[in-house]
PDB file of C-alpha atoms in Angstrom:
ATOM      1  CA  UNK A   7     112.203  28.729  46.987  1.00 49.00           C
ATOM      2  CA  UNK A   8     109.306  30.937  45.981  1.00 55.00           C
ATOM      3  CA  UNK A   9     108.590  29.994  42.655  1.00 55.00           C
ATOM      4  CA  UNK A  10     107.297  33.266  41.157  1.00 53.00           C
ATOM      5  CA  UNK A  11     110.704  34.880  42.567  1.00 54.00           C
ATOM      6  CA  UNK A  12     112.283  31.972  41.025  1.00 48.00           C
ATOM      7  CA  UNK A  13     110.593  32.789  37.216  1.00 59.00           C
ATOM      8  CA  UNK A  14     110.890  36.586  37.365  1.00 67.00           C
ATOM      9  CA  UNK A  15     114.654  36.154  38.379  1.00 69.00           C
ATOM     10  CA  UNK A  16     115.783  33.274  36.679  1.00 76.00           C
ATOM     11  CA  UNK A  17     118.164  32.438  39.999  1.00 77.00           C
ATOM     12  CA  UNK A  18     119.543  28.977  39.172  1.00 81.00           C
ATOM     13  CA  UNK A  19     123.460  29.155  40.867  1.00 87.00           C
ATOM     14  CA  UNK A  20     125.400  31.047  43.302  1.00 90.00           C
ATOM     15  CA  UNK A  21     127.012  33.615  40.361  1.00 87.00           C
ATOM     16  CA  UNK A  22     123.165  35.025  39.703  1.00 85.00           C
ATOM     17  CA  UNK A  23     122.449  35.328  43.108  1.00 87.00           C
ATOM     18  CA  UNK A  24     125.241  37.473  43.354  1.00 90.00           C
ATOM     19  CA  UNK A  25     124.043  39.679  40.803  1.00 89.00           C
ATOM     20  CA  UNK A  26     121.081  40.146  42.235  1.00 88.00           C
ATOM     21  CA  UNK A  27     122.034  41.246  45.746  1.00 93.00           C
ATOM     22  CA  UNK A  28     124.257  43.838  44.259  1.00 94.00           C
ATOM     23  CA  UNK A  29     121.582  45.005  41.674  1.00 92.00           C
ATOM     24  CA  UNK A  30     119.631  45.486  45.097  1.00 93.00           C
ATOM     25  CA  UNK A  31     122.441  47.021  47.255  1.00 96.00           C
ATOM     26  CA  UNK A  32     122.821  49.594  43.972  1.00 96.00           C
ATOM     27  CA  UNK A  33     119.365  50.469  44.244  1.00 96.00           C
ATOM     28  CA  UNK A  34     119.328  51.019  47.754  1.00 97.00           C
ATOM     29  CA  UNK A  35     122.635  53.313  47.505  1.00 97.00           C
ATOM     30  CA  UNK A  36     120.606  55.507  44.602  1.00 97.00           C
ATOM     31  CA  UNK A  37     117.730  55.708  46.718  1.00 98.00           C
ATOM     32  CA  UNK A  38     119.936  57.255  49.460  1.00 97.00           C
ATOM     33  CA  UNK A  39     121.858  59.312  47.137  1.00 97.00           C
ATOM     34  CA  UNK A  40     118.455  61.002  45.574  1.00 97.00           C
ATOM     35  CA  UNK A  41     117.134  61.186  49.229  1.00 96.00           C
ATOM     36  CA  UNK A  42     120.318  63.170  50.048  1.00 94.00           C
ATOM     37  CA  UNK A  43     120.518  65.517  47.034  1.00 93.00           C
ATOM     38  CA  UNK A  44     116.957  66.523  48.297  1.00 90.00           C
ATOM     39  CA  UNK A  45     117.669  66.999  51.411  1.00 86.00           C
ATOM     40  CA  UNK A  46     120.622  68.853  50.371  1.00 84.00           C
ATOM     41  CA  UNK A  47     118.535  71.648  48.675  1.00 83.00           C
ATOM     42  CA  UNK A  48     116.251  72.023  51.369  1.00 79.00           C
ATOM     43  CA  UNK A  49     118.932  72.993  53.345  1.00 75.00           C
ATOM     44  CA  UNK A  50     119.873  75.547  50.539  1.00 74.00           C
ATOM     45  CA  UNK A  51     116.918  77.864  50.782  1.00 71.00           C
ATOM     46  CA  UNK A  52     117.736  81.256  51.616  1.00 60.00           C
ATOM     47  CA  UNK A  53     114.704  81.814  53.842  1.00 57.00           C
ATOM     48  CA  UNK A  54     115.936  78.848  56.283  1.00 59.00           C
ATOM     49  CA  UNK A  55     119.625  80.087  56.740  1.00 60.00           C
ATOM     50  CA  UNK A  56     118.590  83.981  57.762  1.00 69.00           C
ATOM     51  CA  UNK A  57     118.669  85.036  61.256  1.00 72.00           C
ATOM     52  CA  UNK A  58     116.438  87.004  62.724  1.00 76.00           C
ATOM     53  CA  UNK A  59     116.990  89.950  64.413  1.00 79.00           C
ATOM     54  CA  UNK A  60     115.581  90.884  68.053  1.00 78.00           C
ATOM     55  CA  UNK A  61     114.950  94.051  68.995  1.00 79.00           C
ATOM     56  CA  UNK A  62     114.138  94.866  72.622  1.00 76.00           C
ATOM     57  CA  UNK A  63     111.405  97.570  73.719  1.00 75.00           C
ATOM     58  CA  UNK A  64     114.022  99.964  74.612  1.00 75.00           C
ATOM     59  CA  UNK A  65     115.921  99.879  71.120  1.00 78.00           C
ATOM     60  CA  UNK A  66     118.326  97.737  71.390  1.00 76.00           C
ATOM     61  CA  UNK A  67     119.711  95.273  69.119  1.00 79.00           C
ATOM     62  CA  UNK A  68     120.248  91.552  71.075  1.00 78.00           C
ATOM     63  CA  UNK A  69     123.351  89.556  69.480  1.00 79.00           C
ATOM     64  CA  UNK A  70     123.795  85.459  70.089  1.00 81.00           C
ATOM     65  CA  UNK A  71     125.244  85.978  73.825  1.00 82.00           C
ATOM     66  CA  UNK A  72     122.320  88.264  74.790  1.00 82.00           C
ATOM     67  CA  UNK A  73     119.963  85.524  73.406  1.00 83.00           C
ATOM     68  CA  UNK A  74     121.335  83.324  75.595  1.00 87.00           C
ATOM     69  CA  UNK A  75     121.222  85.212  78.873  1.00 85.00           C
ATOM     70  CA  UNK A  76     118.084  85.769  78.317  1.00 85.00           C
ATOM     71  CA  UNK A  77     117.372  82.613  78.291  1.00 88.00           C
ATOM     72  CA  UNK A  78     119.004  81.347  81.102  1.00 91.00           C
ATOM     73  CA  UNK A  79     117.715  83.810  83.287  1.00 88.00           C
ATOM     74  CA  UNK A  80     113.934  83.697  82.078  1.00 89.00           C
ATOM     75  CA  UNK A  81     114.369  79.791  82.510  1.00 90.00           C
ATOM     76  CA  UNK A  82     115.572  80.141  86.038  1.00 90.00           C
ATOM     77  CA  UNK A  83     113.092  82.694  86.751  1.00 89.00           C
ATOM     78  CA  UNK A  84     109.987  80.949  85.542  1.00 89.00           C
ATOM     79  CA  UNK A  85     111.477  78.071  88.111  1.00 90.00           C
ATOM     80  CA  UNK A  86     111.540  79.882  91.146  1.00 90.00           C
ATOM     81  CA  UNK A  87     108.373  82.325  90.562  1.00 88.00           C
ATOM     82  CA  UNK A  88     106.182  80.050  88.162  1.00 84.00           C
ATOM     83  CA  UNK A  89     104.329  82.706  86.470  1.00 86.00           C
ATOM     84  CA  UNK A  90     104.101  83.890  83.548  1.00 85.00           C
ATOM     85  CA  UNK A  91     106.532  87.509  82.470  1.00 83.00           C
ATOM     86  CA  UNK A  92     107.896  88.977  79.353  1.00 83.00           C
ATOM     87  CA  UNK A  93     111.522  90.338  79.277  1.00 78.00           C
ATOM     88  CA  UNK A  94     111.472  94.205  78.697  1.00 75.00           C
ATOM     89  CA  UNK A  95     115.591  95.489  79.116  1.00 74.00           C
ATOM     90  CA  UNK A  96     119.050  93.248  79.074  1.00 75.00           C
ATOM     91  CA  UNK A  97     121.782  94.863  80.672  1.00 76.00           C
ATOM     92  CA  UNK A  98     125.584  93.929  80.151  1.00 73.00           C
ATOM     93  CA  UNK A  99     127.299  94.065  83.757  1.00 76.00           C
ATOM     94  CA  UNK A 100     131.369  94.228  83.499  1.00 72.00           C
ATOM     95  CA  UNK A 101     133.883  92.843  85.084  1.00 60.00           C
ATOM     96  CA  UNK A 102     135.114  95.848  87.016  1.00 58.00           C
ATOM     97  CA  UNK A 103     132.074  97.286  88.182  1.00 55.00           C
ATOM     98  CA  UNK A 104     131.054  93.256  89.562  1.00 54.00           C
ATOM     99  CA  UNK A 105     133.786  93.112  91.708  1.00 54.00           C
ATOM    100  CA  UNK A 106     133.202  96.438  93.351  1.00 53.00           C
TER     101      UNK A 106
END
């Protein structure tokens, strides 16, 4: 056994060692739970939980599903064409006018 572990300790029998490990689990556990109460108002800041609107050039006012075509199709576009472009317009197309 290390003996300065041994003097700080005073470990003699089974019952103190005991103690010990769960003095150490308990610290671990309240390290954790401040770690997570920090964490936990990061996550509360107003700033981070605001979306941001996008506006396109020609005035209009992109929601989530717009986002996302937009990015599909500038993903698949950059693959075929592999330069560099900047989206300008979305248009929605509907159902009845695609099967036309």
């Amino acid at each position: 056994m290390i003996p300065a572990l041994n003097s700080v300790w005073q470990v003699t029998d089974f019952g103190d060692a005991v103690i010990l490990s769960l003095l150490c689990v308990g610290m671990v556990f309240l390290i954790l739970a401040i770690i997570t109460l920090i964490l936990m108002g990061i996550n509360k800041i107003k700033a981070l939980d605001e979306k941001e609107t996008i506006t396109l050039q020609d005035g209009t006012v992109a929601d989530e599903d717009m986002i996302a075509a937009m990015l599909v199709a500038s993903v698949d576009y950059r693959k075929s064409c592999k330069e560099d472009f900047k989206i300008a317009s979305v248009k929605l197309i509907e159902q009845e006018k695609k099967g036309k």
